[in-house]
Short mmCIF file of C-alpha atoms and ligand atoms in Angstrom, two decimals:
data_model
loop_
_atom_site.label_atom_id
_atom_site.label_comp_id
_atom_site.label_asym_id
_atom_site.label_seq_id
_atom_site.Cartn_x
_atom_site.Cartn_y
_atom_site.Cartn_z
CA MET A 853 72.03 114.94 103.58
CA LEU A 854 74.50 116.01 100.89
CA THR A 855 78.12 116.95 101.52
CA LEU A 856 80.13 118.77 98.88
CA ILE A 857 83.92 118.94 99.33
CA LYS A 858 85.30 121.66 97.03
CA HIS A 859 88.76 121.83 95.45
CA ALA A 860 90.57 119.24 97.53
CA GLU A 861 93.62 117.53 96.01
CA CYS A 862 92.10 114.07 95.49
CA TYR A 863 93.74 110.66 95.49
CA ALA A 864 91.85 107.56 94.34
CA PRO A 865 94.65 106.51 95.55
CA LYS A 866 95.96 107.49 92.11
CA LYS A 867 96.32 111.27 92.05
CA LEU A 868 93.22 112.84 90.49
CA GLY A 869 94.22 116.49 91.00
CA ASN A 870 91.95 119.19 92.44
CA LYS A 871 88.36 117.99 92.31
CA ASP A 872 84.96 118.53 93.86
CA VAL A 873 83.50 115.44 95.55
CA LEU A 874 79.82 115.00 96.32
CA ILE A 875 78.62 112.60 99.02
CA ALA A 876 74.95 111.59 99.22
CA GLY A 877 73.88 109.24 102.00
CA THR A 878 76.48 106.50 102.25
CA LYS A 879 78.01 106.91 98.77
CA VAL A 880 80.25 109.16 96.71
CA ILE A 881 77.93 110.13 93.85
CA ALA A 882 80.07 112.56 91.84
CA ILE A 883 83.71 113.57 91.37
CA ASP A 884 84.26 116.44 88.96
CA ASP A 885 86.22 119.63 88.29
CA ASN A 886 83.36 121.82 89.43
CA ILE A 887 80.11 120.68 91.04
CA SER A 888 77.46 123.22 92.04
CA LEU A 889 74.25 122.43 93.90
CA ASP A 890 70.77 123.92 93.92
CA CYS A 891 70.72 125.87 97.21
CA SER A 892 67.21 124.69 98.10
CA ILE A 893 68.68 121.25 98.83
CA ASN A 894 70.01 120.88 102.37
CA HIS A 895 73.76 120.44 102.02
CA GLU A 896 77.11 121.12 103.66
CA VAL A 897 79.94 122.64 101.66
CA ILE A 898 83.53 122.07 102.80
CA ASP A 899 86.38 124.17 101.46
CA GLY A 900 88.98 121.58 100.46
CA ASN A 901 91.74 124.04 99.53
CA ASP A 902 94.87 123.24 101.59
CA PHE A 903 93.69 119.63 102.01
CA ILE A 904 94.13 116.27 100.36
CA LEU A 905 91.17 113.90 100.15
CA THR A 906 91.88 110.17 100.19
CA PRO A 907 90.00 106.89 100.62
CA GLY A 908 89.56 105.81 104.24
CA PHE A 909 92.39 103.55 105.38
CA VAL A 910 91.92 99.77 105.34
CA ASP A 911 93.75 98.20 108.29
CA SER A 912 94.10 94.56 107.27
CA LEU A 913 95.06 93.19 110.70
CA VAL A 914 93.71 94.34 114.07
CA HIS A 915 93.13 92.20 117.14
CA ILE A 916 89.80 93.92 117.68
CA SER A 917 88.75 91.72 120.60
CA GLY A 918 92.24 91.75 122.14
CA GLY A 919 95.17 89.41 121.74
CA GLY A 920 98.36 88.52 123.46
CA GLY A 921 98.75 86.58 126.66
CA GLU A 922 102.32 85.41 126.05
CA ALA A 923 103.35 86.64 129.52
CA GLY A 924 100.45 84.97 131.32
CA PHE A 925 96.79 85.92 131.76
CA ALA A 926 97.59 89.45 132.98
CA SER A 927 99.18 90.17 129.59
CA ARG A 928 96.01 89.58 127.54
CA THR A 929 95.63 92.88 125.63
CA PRO A 930 92.41 94.95 125.84
CA GLU A 931 89.90 95.15 122.96
CA MET A 932 89.93 98.12 120.58
CA GLN A 933 87.49 101.04 120.66
CA LEU A 934 85.88 102.78 117.67
CA THR A 935 87.97 105.94 117.94
CA ASP A 936 91.24 103.97 118.06
CA ALA A 937 90.59 103.63 114.32
CA THR A 938 88.58 106.69 113.23
CA GLN A 939 90.86 109.30 114.84
CA PHE A 940 93.65 108.05 112.62
CA GLY A 941 91.78 107.79 109.31
CA ILE A 942 90.99 104.07 109.50
CA THR A 943 87.48 103.32 108.25
CA THR A 944 87.80 99.55 107.68
CA VAL A 945 89.44 96.99 109.96
CA VAL A 946 89.96 93.26 109.60
CA GLY A 947 89.86 91.49 112.95
CA ALA A 948 91.59 88.22 113.83
CA LEU A 949 92.49 86.05 116.77
CA GLY A 950 96.19 85.34 117.31
CA THR A 951 98.28 83.05 119.47
CA ASP A 952 95.47 82.44 121.94
CA ASN A 953 92.51 80.52 120.49
CA ILE A 954 91.44 79.11 123.84
CA SER A 955 90.62 82.08 126.07
CA ARG A 956 89.91 84.12 122.90
CA THR A 957 86.97 82.86 120.85
CA HIS A 958 85.26 83.56 117.53
CA THR A 959 81.97 84.21 119.30
CA ASP A 960 83.68 87.11 121.06
CA LEU A 961 85.48 88.23 117.87
CA ILE A 962 82.26 88.39 115.84
CA ALA A 963 80.38 90.08 118.70
CA LYS A 964 83.08 92.75 118.80
CA ALA A 965 82.94 93.12 115.00
CA LYS A 966 79.17 93.57 115.11
CA GLY A 967 79.53 96.10 117.94
CA LEU A 968 82.04 98.20 116.01
CA LYS A 969 79.80 98.01 112.93
CA GLN A 970 76.88 99.24 115.03
CA GLU A 971 79.07 102.20 116.01
CA GLY A 972 79.72 102.98 112.32
CA LEU A 973 83.00 101.28 111.39
CA ASN A 974 83.45 98.78 108.51
CA VAL A 975 84.59 95.50 110.04
CA PHE A 976 85.53 92.12 108.59
CA CYS A 977 87.21 89.12 110.24
CA HIS A 978 89.26 86.02 109.64
CA THR A 979 88.19 82.68 111.04
CA GLY A 980 90.83 80.40 112.57
CA SER A 981 93.85 81.70 114.48
CA TYR A 982 97.62 80.99 114.57
CA HIS A 983 96.89 77.30 114.69
CA LEU A 984 95.78 74.42 112.44
CA PRO A 985 93.55 72.49 112.42
CA ALA A 986 91.54 75.70 112.72
CA THR A 987 89.16 76.46 115.54
CA THR A 988 86.05 78.03 114.04
CA LEU A 989 82.72 79.60 114.98
CA GLY A 990 80.56 77.14 113.02
CA HIS A 991 81.29 73.59 111.86
CA SER A 992 84.28 74.48 109.71
CA ILE A 993 86.31 77.13 107.91
CA SER A 994 83.88 76.70 104.98
CA HIS A 995 80.78 77.26 107.10
CA ASP A 996 82.26 80.40 108.65
CA ILE A 997 83.32 81.98 105.34
CA MET A 998 80.15 80.97 103.49
CA TYR A 999 77.53 81.84 106.11
CA ILE A 1000 78.94 84.56 108.36
CA ASP A 1001 79.03 87.93 106.55
CA GLU A 1002 81.99 89.24 108.54
CA PHE A 1003 84.30 86.29 107.82
CA ILE A 1004 86.30 86.87 104.62
CA GLY A 1005 89.27 84.54 105.08
CA LEU A 1006 91.46 82.52 107.39
CA GLY A 1007 94.22 83.56 109.76
CA GLU A 1008 96.50 84.79 110.91
CA VAL A 1009 98.00 81.29 110.54
CA ALA A 1010 101.48 81.19 112.11
CA ILE A 1011 104.54 79.86 110.30
CA ALA A 1012 108.23 80.08 111.24
CA ASP A 1013 107.35 80.98 114.84
CA HIS A 1014 107.94 79.17 118.13
CA ARG A 1015 104.47 80.36 119.25
CA GLY A 1016 102.73 78.46 116.44
CA ARG A 1017 101.97 74.73 116.41
CA GLN A 1018 104.57 73.98 113.71
CA ILE A 1019 101.98 73.15 111.08
CA SER A 1020 102.72 70.79 108.20
CA LEU A 1021 102.56 71.48 104.47
CA LYS A 1022 99.52 69.21 104.20
CA GLN A 1023 97.68 71.02 107.01
CA LEU A 1024 98.33 74.41 105.46
CA ALA A 1025 97.44 73.30 101.92
CA THR A 1026 94.18 71.69 103.10
CA ALA A 1027 93.13 74.74 105.14
CA ALA A 1028 94.04 77.18 102.34
CA ALA A 1029 92.12 75.06 99.82
CA GLU A 1030 89.07 75.08 102.09
CA ALA A 1031 89.24 78.87 102.55
CA ARG A 1032 89.68 79.35 98.80
CA THR A 1033 86.76 77.08 97.85
CA ALA A 1034 84.46 78.60 100.48
CA GLY A 1035 85.41 82.01 99.11
CA LEU A 1036 84.56 80.96 95.54
CA LEU A 1037 81.19 79.64 96.70
CA SER A 1038 80.25 82.80 98.58
CA GLY A 1039 81.72 85.59 96.44
CA LYS A 1040 84.60 86.23 98.82
CA ARG A 1041 88.34 85.91 98.33
CA GLY A 1042 89.08 83.42 101.14
CA THR A 1043 92.53 84.96 101.65
CA VAL A 1044 94.84 83.21 104.12
CA SER A 1045 96.52 85.78 106.35
CA VAL A 1046 99.88 84.38 107.45
CA HIS A 1047 101.74 85.46 110.56
CA VAL A 1048 105.45 85.02 109.80
CA GLY A 1049 107.73 84.72 112.81
CA SER A 1050 111.48 85.05 113.06
CA GLY A 1051 112.14 81.32 112.42
CA LEU A 1052 114.74 80.35 109.85
CA THR A 1053 112.24 78.66 107.50
CA LYS A 1054 110.74 82.09 106.67
CA LEU A 1055 108.27 81.69 103.74
CA GLU A 1056 109.42 78.20 102.67
CA LEU A 1057 106.14 76.54 103.60
CA LEU A 1058 104.12 78.93 101.39
CA HIS A 1059 106.40 78.29 98.39
CA GLN A 1060 106.14 74.54 98.99
CA VAL A 1061 102.33 74.68 98.98
CA ALA A 1062 102.34 76.69 95.74
CA ASP A 1063 104.94 74.38 94.14
CA THR A 1064 103.33 71.07 95.07
CA THR A 1065 99.58 71.82 94.97
CA ASP A 1066 97.15 73.85 92.84
CA ILE A 1067 96.86 76.62 95.46
CA PRO A 1068 98.38 79.80 93.98
CA LEU A 1069 100.89 81.82 95.99
CA ASN A 1070 98.59 84.84 96.03
CA GLN A 1071 96.08 82.94 98.18
CA PHE A 1072 98.48 83.72 101.03
CA TYR A 1073 99.00 87.16 102.53
CA PRO A 1074 102.07 87.06 104.78
CA THR A 1075 102.47 89.79 107.39
CA HIS A 1076 105.25 91.09 109.69
CA MET A 1077 107.59 90.95 106.65
CA ASN A 1078 109.63 93.90 107.99
CA ARG A 1079 110.64 91.82 111.03
CA ASN A 1080 114.28 91.67 109.82
CA ALA A 1081 116.33 92.24 106.67
CA ASP A 1082 116.53 88.52 105.78
CA LEU A 1083 112.77 88.12 105.94
CA LEU A 1084 112.33 91.26 103.85
CA THR A 1085 114.59 89.76 101.18
CA SER A 1086 112.41 86.61 101.17
CA GLY A 1087 109.42 88.92 100.86
CA ILE A 1088 110.83 90.50 97.72
CA GLU A 1089 111.35 87.00 96.25
CA PHE A 1090 107.77 86.15 97.26
CA CYS A 1091 106.50 89.20 95.33
CA GLN A 1092 108.64 88.26 92.31
CA ALA A 1093 106.98 84.82 92.41
CA GLY A 1094 103.49 86.37 92.30
CA GLY A 1095 102.70 87.05 95.95
CA THR A 1096 101.88 90.14 98.00
CA ILE A 1097 103.37 91.08 101.37
CA ASP A 1098 102.40 93.16 104.39
CA PHE A 1099 104.49 95.26 106.78
CA THR A 1100 103.53 95.80 110.41
CA THR A 1101 103.50 99.42 111.54
CA SER A 1102 103.28 98.83 115.31
CA THR A 1103 106.74 98.34 116.73
CA THR A 1104 108.97 98.97 119.75
CA GLU A 1105 112.29 100.75 120.15
CA TYR A 1106 113.71 97.39 121.19
CA ASP A 1107 112.64 95.69 117.96
CA LEU A 1108 113.94 98.54 115.80
CA ALA A 1109 117.27 98.41 117.61
CA ASN A 1110 117.41 94.66 117.03
CA GLY A 1111 116.99 94.38 113.30
CA GLU A 1112 113.35 95.21 112.57
CA LEU A 1113 112.82 97.75 109.79
CA ALA A 1114 110.17 100.45 110.20
CA ALA A 1115 107.24 99.58 107.89
CA ALA A 1116 107.76 102.86 106.00
CA GLU A 1117 111.41 102.02 105.41
CA ALA A 1118 110.57 98.50 104.23
CA LEU A 1119 107.99 99.92 101.82
CA ALA A 1120 110.50 102.42 100.41
CA TYR A 1121 113.19 99.72 100.14
CA CYS A 1122 110.94 97.33 98.17
CA LEU A 1123 109.86 100.09 95.78
CA GLU A 1124 113.53 100.99 95.25
CA LYS A 1125 114.24 97.33 94.48
CA GLY A 1126 111.62 97.45 91.74
CA VAL A 1127 108.76 95.64 93.49
CA SER A 1128 105.42 96.83 92.05
CA SER A 1129 103.57 99.23 94.36
CA ASP A 1130 100.50 96.98 93.82
CA LEU A 1131 102.08 94.16 95.86
CA LEU A 1132 102.92 95.98 99.11
CA THR A 1133 100.71 96.79 102.08
CA MET A 1134 100.95 98.05 105.66
CA SER A 1135 98.74 97.13 108.63
CA SER A 1136 98.84 98.16 112.29
CA ASP A 1137 98.54 94.78 114.06
CA GLY A 1138 96.62 96.96 116.50
CA HIS A 1139 95.93 95.58 119.98
CA ALA A 1140 98.37 92.74 119.36
CA SER A 1141 100.84 91.99 122.07
CA LEU A 1142 104.34 93.00 121.12
CA PRO A 1143 106.31 90.56 123.24
CA ILE A 1144 110.02 91.23 123.30
CA TYR A 1145 112.19 88.10 123.25
CA ASN A 1146 115.93 87.77 123.65
CA VAL A 1147 118.01 85.44 121.48
CA ASP A 1148 117.05 82.46 123.67
CA ASN A 1149 113.32 83.11 123.05
CA GLU A 1150 112.94 84.34 126.65
CA LEU A 1151 110.39 87.09 127.18
CA VAL A 1152 112.12 90.27 128.35
CA GLY A 1153 109.44 92.93 127.75
CA PHE A 1154 105.90 93.64 126.55
CA ASP A 1155 104.07 96.32 124.55
CA VAL A 1156 100.70 96.64 122.75
CA GLY A 1157 100.08 97.36 119.04
CA ASP A 1158 98.50 100.68 118.17
CA GLU A 1159 96.22 101.54 115.21
CA SER A 1160 97.65 105.10 115.17
CA SER A 1161 100.90 103.65 113.80
CA LEU A 1162 99.27 103.16 110.37
CA LEU A 1163 98.86 106.92 109.83
CA ALA A 1164 102.27 107.58 111.39
CA SER A 1165 103.90 105.13 108.97
CA PHE A 1166 102.07 106.63 105.98
CA LYS A 1167 103.43 110.05 106.99
CA GLN A 1168 106.90 108.65 107.62
CA ALA A 1169 106.95 106.94 104.21
CA VAL A 1170 106.08 110.21 102.46
CA THR A 1171 108.12 112.70 104.51
CA GLN A 1172 111.17 110.65 105.54
CA PHE A 1173 111.53 107.97 102.87
CA ASN A 1174 110.33 109.93 99.80
CA VAL A 1175 107.58 107.47 98.88
CA SER A 1176 104.94 109.22 96.76
CA ILE A 1177 101.59 109.91 98.41
CA GLU A 1178 100.01 107.62 95.79
CA HIS A 1179 102.24 104.65 96.56
CA ALA A 1180 102.05 105.12 100.34
CA LEU A 1181 98.26 105.38 100.11
CA GLN A 1182 97.97 102.27 97.94
CA ALA A 1183 99.63 100.31 100.75
CA ILE A 1184 96.88 101.23 103.22
CA THR A 1185 93.83 101.52 100.95
CA SER A 1186 93.30 99.85 97.56
CA ASN A 1187 95.95 97.11 97.90
CA PRO A 1188 94.74 95.49 101.14
CA ALA A 1189 91.14 95.85 99.91
CA ARG A 1190 91.95 94.04 96.64
CA ILE A 1191 93.97 91.30 98.33
CA LEU A 1192 91.13 90.65 100.79
CA GLY A 1193 88.38 90.99 98.17
CA LEU A 1194 86.73 94.06 99.70
CA ARG A 1195 85.00 96.81 97.70
CA LYS A 1196 86.78 99.40 99.83
CA GLY A 1197 89.83 101.62 99.75
CA GLN A 1198 89.08 103.66 96.61
CA LEU A 1199 87.75 107.15 96.02
CA LEU A 1200 85.38 106.38 93.16
CA VAL A 1201 81.83 107.26 92.15
CA ASP A 1202 79.28 104.72 93.46
CA HIS A 1203 81.72 103.49 96.11
CA ASP A 1204 81.13 103.85 99.84
CA ALA A 1205 81.94 107.32 101.16
CA ASP A 1206 84.82 106.23 103.39
CA LEU A 1207 87.02 109.29 103.18
CA VAL A 1208 89.84 111.10 104.94
CA LEU A 1209 90.53 114.84 104.58
CA MET A 1210 94.13 115.59 105.58
CA HIS A 1211 96.05 118.85 105.90
CA LYS A 1212 98.24 119.08 102.79
CA LYS A 1213 101.32 120.34 104.66
CA THR A 1214 101.30 118.14 107.78
CA LEU A 1215 99.20 115.14 106.63
CA ALA A 1216 97.32 115.49 109.93
CA VAL A 1217 93.76 114.13 109.85
CA HIS A 1218 91.13 116.86 109.64
CA SER A 1219 87.91 114.96 108.89
CA VAL A 1220 86.91 111.31 108.49
CA TRP A 1221 83.73 109.84 107.00
CA CYS A 1222 82.63 106.22 107.36
CA ASN A 1223 79.89 105.31 104.87
CA GLY A 1224 79.04 109.00 104.49
CA LYS A 1225 78.79 109.65 108.23
CA LYS A 1226 81.25 112.20 109.57
CA MET A 1227 83.12 110.60 112.46
CA ILE A 1228 85.93 113.16 112.94
CA GLU A 1229 85.81 116.90 112.25
CA ASP A 1230 88.73 119.32 112.54
CA GLY A 1231 90.61 116.57 114.36
CA ASP A 1232 87.89 116.26 117.01
CA ILE A 1233 85.78 113.16 117.64
CA LEU A 1234 82.16 113.64 116.48
CA VAL A 1235 81.04 110.03 116.96
CA ASN A 1236 82.12 108.21 120.08
CA GLY A 1237 81.93 104.50 120.74
CA PHE A 1238 79.40 103.25 123.29
CA PHE A 1239 81.85 103.37 126.21
CA ASN A 1240 84.12 106.26 125.10
ZN1 ZN B 349 100.96 88.14 113.87
#
């Protein structure tokens, strides 16, 4: 089956202008000013006028098998479903455990990843959890990254958070070194995803590892950096020192009223401050618990992260905070893919046909393809998950 999208305004995420894009099987095989096909070949032609065509979104942190539990067993969040991602333009997710590495396991995480892959989504995972020494599926972090296709790194390891196990510099350096070496040996990046809490030490531990060992700062990928203005300032310093940072798009009214910055606002602020657009990303933290604590660390409320917030934040960045479509797209496509070592998040010939067609005026999702398979059409779900 061939699909030809005509005259859409294309973003690689760099703006390519109006182009024709040809999909064959699972790949994009041509991008050109004008592509015409022999009519004897079975093909679909889509009029791309009034639309923009972008790479499918890469959501670098989703608790695909559920997370949470900070308010007791009843507060364990449910697992995600295929259409939680595809309806909102997400074609690749990276799953991770979180606070709970006891009732949540890697056997369950990888089973969920394989299930979502069977349904058509691109899925990768991190081994470990908030805590070190890491719990793993196989013998070690190395075994998981080297021998399990889905595992690409470690995390989200918690620092500066009362929910983490207050890990030491040595523990973090050793685990990061293991992830890095296993990555080198298996052609992966071995990135360490870092959950940063609201503790006063902020990113200190990451700087200390980089300053006192041979692990480079860019082995770490700290997230939730829009948690408050102070942390965002540390994030800018982290970028200036050679790192990359991630903003969480799921949030609550309570958090926003208590110092959290919307991810779109944080993105715009960093760009204004001269941070390179290559160093900034957004992720949904989908299906995470969003526990609401008061100043005494007492739980006063509870919400659940939502993958739809990634698209909403992209739109908000462009329409409300004047971020260019290119820069906002980079943050949810090519940047997270590069940081995690994935050949995803770019509209390029010979790359996987993970694509989103959006209405030019509203940035609403019209169609979504995962590996050349159309999952969403005219905003409607074409491919449902097993239990949808
Ligand atoms: Zn987290």
